[in-house]
Every structure is written in structure tokens, then in C-alpha cells.
mmCIF file of C-alpha atoms and ligand atoms in Angstrom:
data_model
loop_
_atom_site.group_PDB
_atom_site.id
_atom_site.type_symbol
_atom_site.label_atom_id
_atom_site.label_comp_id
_atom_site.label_asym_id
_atom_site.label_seq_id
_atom_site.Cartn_x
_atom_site.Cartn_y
_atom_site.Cartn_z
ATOM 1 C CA UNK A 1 -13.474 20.282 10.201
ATOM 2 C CA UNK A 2 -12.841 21.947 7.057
ATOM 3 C CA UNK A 3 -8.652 22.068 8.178
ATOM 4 C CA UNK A 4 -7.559 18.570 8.448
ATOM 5 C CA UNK A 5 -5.183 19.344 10.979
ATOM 6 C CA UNK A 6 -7.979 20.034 13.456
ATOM 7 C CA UNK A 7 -8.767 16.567 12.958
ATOM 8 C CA UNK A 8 -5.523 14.738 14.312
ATOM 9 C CA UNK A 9 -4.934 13.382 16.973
ATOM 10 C CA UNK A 10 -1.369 12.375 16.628
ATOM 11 C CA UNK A 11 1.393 12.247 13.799
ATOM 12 C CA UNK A 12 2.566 9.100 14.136
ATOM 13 C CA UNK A 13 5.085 9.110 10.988
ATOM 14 C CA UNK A 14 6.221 12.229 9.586
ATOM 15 C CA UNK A 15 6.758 13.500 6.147
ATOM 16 C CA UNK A 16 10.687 12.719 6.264
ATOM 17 C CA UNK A 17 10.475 9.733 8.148
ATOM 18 C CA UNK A 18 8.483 8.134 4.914
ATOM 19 C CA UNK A 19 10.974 9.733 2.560
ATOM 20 C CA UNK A 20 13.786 8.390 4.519
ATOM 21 C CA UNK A 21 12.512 4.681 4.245
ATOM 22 C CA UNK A 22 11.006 5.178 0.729
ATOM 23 C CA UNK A 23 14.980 6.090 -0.132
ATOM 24 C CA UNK A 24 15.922 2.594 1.749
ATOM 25 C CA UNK A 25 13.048 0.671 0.445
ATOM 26 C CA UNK A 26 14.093 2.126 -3.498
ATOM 27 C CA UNK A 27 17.951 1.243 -2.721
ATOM 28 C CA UNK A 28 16.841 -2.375 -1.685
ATOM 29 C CA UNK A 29 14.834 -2.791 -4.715
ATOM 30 C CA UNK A 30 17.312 -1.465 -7.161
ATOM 31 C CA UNK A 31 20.146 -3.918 -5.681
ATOM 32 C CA UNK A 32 18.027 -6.797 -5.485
ATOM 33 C CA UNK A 33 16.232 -6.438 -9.464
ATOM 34 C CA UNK A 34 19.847 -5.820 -10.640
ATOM 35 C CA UNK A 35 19.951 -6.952 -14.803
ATOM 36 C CA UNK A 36 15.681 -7.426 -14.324
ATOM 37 C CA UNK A 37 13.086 -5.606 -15.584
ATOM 38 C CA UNK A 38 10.385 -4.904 -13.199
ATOM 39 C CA UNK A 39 6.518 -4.087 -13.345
ATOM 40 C CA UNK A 40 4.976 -1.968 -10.398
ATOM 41 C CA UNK A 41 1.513 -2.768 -9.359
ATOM 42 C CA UNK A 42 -0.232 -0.808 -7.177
ATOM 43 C CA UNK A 43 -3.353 -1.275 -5.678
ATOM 44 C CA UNK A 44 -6.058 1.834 -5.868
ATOM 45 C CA UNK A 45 -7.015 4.192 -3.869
ATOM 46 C CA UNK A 46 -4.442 3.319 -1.231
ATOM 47 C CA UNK A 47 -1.217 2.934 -3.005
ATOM 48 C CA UNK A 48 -0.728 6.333 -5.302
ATOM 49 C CA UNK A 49 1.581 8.092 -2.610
ATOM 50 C CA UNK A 50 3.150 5.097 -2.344
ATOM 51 C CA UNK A 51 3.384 4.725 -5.468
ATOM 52 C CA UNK A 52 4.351 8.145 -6.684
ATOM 53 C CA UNK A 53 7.371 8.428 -3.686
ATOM 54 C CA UNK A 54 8.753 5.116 -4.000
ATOM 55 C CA UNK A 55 8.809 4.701 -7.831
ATOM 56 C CA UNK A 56 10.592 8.234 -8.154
ATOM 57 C CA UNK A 57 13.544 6.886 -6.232
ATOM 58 C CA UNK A 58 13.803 4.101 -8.445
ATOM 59 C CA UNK A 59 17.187 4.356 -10.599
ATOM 60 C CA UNK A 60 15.768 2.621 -13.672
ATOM 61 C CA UNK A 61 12.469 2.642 -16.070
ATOM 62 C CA UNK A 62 9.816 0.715 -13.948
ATOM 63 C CA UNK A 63 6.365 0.596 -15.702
ATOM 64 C CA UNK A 64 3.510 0.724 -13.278
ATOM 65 C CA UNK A 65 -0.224 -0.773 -14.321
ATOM 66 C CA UNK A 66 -3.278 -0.489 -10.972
ATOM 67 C CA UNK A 67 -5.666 -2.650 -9.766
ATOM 68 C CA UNK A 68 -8.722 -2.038 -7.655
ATOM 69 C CA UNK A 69 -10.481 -4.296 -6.007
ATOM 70 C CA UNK A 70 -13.306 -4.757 -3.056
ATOM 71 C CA UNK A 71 -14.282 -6.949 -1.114
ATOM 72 C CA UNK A 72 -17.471 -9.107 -2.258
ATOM 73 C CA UNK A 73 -20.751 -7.216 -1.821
ATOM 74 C CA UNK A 74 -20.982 -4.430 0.624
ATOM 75 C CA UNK A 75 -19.891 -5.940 3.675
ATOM 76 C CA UNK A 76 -16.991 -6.375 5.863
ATOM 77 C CA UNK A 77 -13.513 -7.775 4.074
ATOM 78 C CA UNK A 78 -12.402 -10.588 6.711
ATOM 79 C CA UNK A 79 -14.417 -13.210 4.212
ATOM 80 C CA UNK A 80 -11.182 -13.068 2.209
ATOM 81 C CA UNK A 81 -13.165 -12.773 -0.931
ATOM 82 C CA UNK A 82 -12.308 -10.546 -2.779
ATOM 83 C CA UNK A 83 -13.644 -8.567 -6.428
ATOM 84 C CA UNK A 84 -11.931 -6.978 -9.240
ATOM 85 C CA UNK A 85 -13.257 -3.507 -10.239
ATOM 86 C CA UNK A 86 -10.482 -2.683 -12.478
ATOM 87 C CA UNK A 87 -8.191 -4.918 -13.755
ATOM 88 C CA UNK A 88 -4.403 -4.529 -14.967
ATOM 89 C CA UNK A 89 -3.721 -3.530 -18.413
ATOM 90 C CA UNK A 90 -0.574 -5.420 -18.509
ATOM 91 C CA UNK A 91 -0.160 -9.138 -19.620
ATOM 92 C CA UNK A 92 2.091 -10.516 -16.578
ATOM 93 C CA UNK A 93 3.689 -13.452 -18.445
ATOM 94 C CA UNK A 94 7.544 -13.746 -17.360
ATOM 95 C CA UNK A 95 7.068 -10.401 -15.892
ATOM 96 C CA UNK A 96 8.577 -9.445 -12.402
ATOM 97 C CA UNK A 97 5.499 -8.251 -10.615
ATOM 98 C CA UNK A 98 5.946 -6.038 -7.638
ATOM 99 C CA UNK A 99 2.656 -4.931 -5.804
ATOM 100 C CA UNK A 100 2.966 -1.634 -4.387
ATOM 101 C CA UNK A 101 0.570 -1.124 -1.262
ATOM 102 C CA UNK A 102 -0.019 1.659 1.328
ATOM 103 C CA UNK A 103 -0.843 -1.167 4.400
ATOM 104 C CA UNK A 104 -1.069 -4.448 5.260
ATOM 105 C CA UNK A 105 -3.953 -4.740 7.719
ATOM 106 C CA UNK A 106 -5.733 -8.306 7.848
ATOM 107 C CA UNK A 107 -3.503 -8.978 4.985
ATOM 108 C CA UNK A 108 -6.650 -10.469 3.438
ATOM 109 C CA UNK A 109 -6.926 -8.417 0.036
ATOM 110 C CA UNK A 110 -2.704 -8.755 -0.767
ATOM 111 C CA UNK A 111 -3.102 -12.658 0.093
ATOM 112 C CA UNK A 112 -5.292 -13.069 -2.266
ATOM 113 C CA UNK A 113 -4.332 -10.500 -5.095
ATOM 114 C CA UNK A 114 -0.842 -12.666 -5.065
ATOM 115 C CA UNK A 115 -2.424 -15.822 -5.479
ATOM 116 C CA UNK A 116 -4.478 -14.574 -8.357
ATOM 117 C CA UNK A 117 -1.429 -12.422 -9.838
ATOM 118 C CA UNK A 118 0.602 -15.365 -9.184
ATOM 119 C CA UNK A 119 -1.778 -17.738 -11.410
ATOM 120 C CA UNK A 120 -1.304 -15.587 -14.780
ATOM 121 C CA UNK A 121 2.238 -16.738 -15.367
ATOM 122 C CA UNK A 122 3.998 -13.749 -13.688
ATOM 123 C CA UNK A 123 8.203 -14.798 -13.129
ATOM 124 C CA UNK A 124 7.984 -13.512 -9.471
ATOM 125 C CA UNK A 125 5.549 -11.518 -7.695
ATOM 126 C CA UNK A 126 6.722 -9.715 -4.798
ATOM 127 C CA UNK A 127 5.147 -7.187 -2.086
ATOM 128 C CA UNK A 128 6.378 -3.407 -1.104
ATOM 129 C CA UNK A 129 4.270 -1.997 1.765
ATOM 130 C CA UNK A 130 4.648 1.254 3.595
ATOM 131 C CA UNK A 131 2.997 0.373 6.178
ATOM 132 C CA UNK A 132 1.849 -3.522 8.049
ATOM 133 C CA UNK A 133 -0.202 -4.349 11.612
ATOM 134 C CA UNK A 134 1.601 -7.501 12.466
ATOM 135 C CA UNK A 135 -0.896 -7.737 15.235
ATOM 136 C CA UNK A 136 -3.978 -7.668 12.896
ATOM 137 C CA UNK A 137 -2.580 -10.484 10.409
ATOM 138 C CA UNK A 138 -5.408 -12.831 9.810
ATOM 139 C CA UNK A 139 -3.449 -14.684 7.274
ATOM 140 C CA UNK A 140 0.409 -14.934 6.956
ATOM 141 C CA UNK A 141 2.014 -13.152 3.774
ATOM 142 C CA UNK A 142 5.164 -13.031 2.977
ATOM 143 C CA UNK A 143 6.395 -9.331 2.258
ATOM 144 C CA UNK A 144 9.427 -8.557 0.970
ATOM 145 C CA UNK A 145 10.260 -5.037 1.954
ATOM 146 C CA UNK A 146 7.891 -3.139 4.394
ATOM 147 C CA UNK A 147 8.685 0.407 5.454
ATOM 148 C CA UNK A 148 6.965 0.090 9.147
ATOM 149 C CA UNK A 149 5.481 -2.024 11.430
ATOM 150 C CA UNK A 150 2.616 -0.395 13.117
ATOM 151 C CA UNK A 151 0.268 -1.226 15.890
ATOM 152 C CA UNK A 152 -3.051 -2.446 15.584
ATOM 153 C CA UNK A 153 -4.301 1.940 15.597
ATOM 154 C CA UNK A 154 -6.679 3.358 12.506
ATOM 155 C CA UNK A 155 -4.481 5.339 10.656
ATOM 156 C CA UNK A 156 -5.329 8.303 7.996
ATOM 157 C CA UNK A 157 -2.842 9.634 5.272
ATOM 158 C CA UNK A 158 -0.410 9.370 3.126
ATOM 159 C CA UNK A 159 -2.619 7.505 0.984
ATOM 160 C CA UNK A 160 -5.006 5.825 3.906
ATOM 161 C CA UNK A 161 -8.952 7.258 3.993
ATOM 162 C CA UNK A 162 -11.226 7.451 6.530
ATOM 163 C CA UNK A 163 -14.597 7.416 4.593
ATOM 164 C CA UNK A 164 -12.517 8.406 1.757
ATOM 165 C CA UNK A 165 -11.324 11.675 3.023
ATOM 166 C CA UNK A 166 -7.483 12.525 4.989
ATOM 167 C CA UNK A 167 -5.670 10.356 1.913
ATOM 168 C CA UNK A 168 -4.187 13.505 1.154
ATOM 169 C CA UNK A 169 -2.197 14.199 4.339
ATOM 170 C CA UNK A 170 1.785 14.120 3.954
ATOM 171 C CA UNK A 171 1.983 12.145 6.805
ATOM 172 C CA UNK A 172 0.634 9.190 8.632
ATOM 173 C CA UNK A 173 -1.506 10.319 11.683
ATOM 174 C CA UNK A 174 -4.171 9.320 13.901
ATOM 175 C CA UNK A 175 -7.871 10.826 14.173
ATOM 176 C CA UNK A 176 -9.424 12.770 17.149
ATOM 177 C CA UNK A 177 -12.497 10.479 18.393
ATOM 178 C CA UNK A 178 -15.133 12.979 17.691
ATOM 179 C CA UNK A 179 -14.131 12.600 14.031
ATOM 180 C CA UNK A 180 -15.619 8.879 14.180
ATOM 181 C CA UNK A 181 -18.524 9.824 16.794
ATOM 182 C CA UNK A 182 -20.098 12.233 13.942
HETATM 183 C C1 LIG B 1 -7.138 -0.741 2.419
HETATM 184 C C2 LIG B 1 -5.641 -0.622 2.235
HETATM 185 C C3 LIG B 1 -5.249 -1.969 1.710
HETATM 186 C C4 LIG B 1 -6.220 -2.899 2.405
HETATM 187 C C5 LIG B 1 -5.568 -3.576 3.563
HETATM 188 O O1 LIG B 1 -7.761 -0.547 1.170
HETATM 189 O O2 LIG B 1 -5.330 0.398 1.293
HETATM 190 O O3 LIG B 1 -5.427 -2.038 0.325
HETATM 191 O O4 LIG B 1 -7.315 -2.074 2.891
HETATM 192 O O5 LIG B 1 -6.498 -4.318 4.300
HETATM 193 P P1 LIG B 1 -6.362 -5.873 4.581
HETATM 194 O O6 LIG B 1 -4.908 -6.211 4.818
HETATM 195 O O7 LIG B 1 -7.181 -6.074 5.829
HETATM 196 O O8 LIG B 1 -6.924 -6.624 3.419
HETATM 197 P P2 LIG B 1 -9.315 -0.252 1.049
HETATM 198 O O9 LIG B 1 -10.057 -1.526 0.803
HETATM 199 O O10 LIG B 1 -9.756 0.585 2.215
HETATM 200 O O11 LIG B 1 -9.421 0.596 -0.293
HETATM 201 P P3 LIG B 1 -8.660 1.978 -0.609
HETATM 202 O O12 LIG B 1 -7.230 1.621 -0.889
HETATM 203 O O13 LIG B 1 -9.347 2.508 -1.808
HETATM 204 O O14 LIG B 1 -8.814 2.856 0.603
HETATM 205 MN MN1 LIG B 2 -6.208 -0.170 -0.521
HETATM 206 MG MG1 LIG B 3 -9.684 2.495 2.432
#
């Protein structure tokens, strides 16, 4: 429908509840950086609100470079394998690295972009999600601060497409079933 709203389903997590734990998630990054300089990476299309929220609460200067990536070829992601299609600008030498991500699903695409973030001589490289599935981990990652474990549900907004459309919701909702039937 041409109003997204007709479209929901369900709002799972509302504007203020994100802004609420994007002030928590900021305060927790703040105190535990204290004295370090930090770079933000966030990972595109996904991350911008993310990005854009949780960076603004941020009580110091906190550069921010983007990655995209895709999984190889056109088909599904659970291979693991995963493509560059725009690299960072930064160099990450002795730099604090801390990805910036809208969800951790299989946690397929963050295990790998730390390993290969990791291997360019970064200090420390970290993870901030918004959201994670523990009960769709296909690999184990270790995230550092993570705004809200959700269950294994497609989710739209706030950053998260369907078919590349609903990113631009506030919130984090759920889709009607004639949305996917077509
Ligand atoms: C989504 C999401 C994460 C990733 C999580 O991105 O934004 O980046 O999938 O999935 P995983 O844990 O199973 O690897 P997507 O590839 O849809 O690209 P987008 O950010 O441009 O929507
Ligand atoms: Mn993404
Ligand atoms: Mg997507």
C-alpha cells in the first residue's frame, strides 16, 4: 500500500524504546573508550539509523567510514561468503574499530567482516547492534553492546528492508502476510 502503516502488522519496538537504549548503548560506549579515539563503521544499507541515532549521543568526535557488502553471487547468504562492494576509506592501523549494525541475524556477514577488519591491523574491533536473533545464530560472535534480543520474526524498519522498501519506518515492526504473498 502506498501508506506504510497499512502494511504492519505489529510494532514490536517503538520510536522511544530505540532512543532509550541508543542513550544506554552511547553512555556504555563513552565510559568504556574513555582517553581512546574511536572509528565507527557501519555497514550499508542497514546501519544509517543506527548509525545516525547512536553516533549523535556520542559525547566526543567519532569519525564514521561504511562498508557494503553481499553475499557471493545472487544467492542465499548462509555460505558465509561474503563480497565487498564498497570498501572503507579509512586505513584501520592502531585504530579502534567499532562496527555499527542494524541486526544480527545468522551472524554470518558481521563474523566475517570482523575477521577481515580484524586482519588490517585495527587495535580492537568491536560490534554495536540494535538489534540480534539469538535463535537464528549460525555462527557465534561476540558482540559487545546489543540494544535487543529479538525472536527469530522478519522485521522491517528502522533501517531493516523488505525488498528494499519500510527502511524508513521510525520503528521496528512486523509485516501483514499479504505484503509477502504479492
Ligand atoms: C542485513 C542486515 C545485516 C545482515 C544480517 O543486511 O542489515 O547487515 O543482513 O544478516 P546475517 O546476520 O544473517 O548475516 P542485508 O544483507 O539485507 O543488506 P542491507 O543492510 O542493505 O539491507
Ligand atoms: Mn545490512
Ligand atoms: Mg536487507
Amino acid at each position: 500500500a502506498a501508506d506504510m502503516g497499512e502494511d504492519l502488522a505489529q510494532v514490536l519496538i517503538t520510536e522511544k524504546e530505540i532512543g532509550q537504549r541508543l542513550d544506554e548503548m552511547a553512555a556504555q560506549i563513552d565510559a568504556d573508550y574513555e582517553g581512546k579515539d574511536i572509528l565507527l563503521v557501519g555497514v550499508l544499507k542497514g546501519a544509517v539509523y543506527v548509525m545516525a541515532d547512536l553516533s549523535r549521543r556520542l559525547h566526543r568526535s567519532a569519525p564514521m567510514d561504511w562498508m557494503a557488502v553481499s553475499s557471493y553471487g545472487s544467492g542465499t547468504k548462509s555460505s558465509g561468503v561474503v563480497r565487498i562492494l564498497k570498501d572503507l576509506d579509512a586505513d584501520l592501523t592502531d585504530r579502534h574499530v567499532l562496527i555499527v549494525e542494524d541486526i544480527i541475524d545468522s551472524g554470518l556477514t558481521l563474523s566475517w567482516l570482523v575477521g577481515n577488519l580484524s586482519s588490517r591491523g585495527a587495535a580492537s574491533v568491536e560490534i554495536a547492534t540494535l538489534l540480534r536473533k539469538p535463535e537464528a545464530a549460525k555462527v557465534e560472535v561476540d558482540v559487545k553492546y546489543v540494544g535487543f534480543d529479538i525472536p527469530t520474526e522478519f522485521v522491517v524498519g528502522y533501517g531493516l528492508d523488505y525488498a528494499e522498501r519500510y527502511r524508513n519506518l521510525p520503528f521496528i515492526g512486523t509485516l501483514r502476510p499479504e505484503v509477502y504473498g504479492g
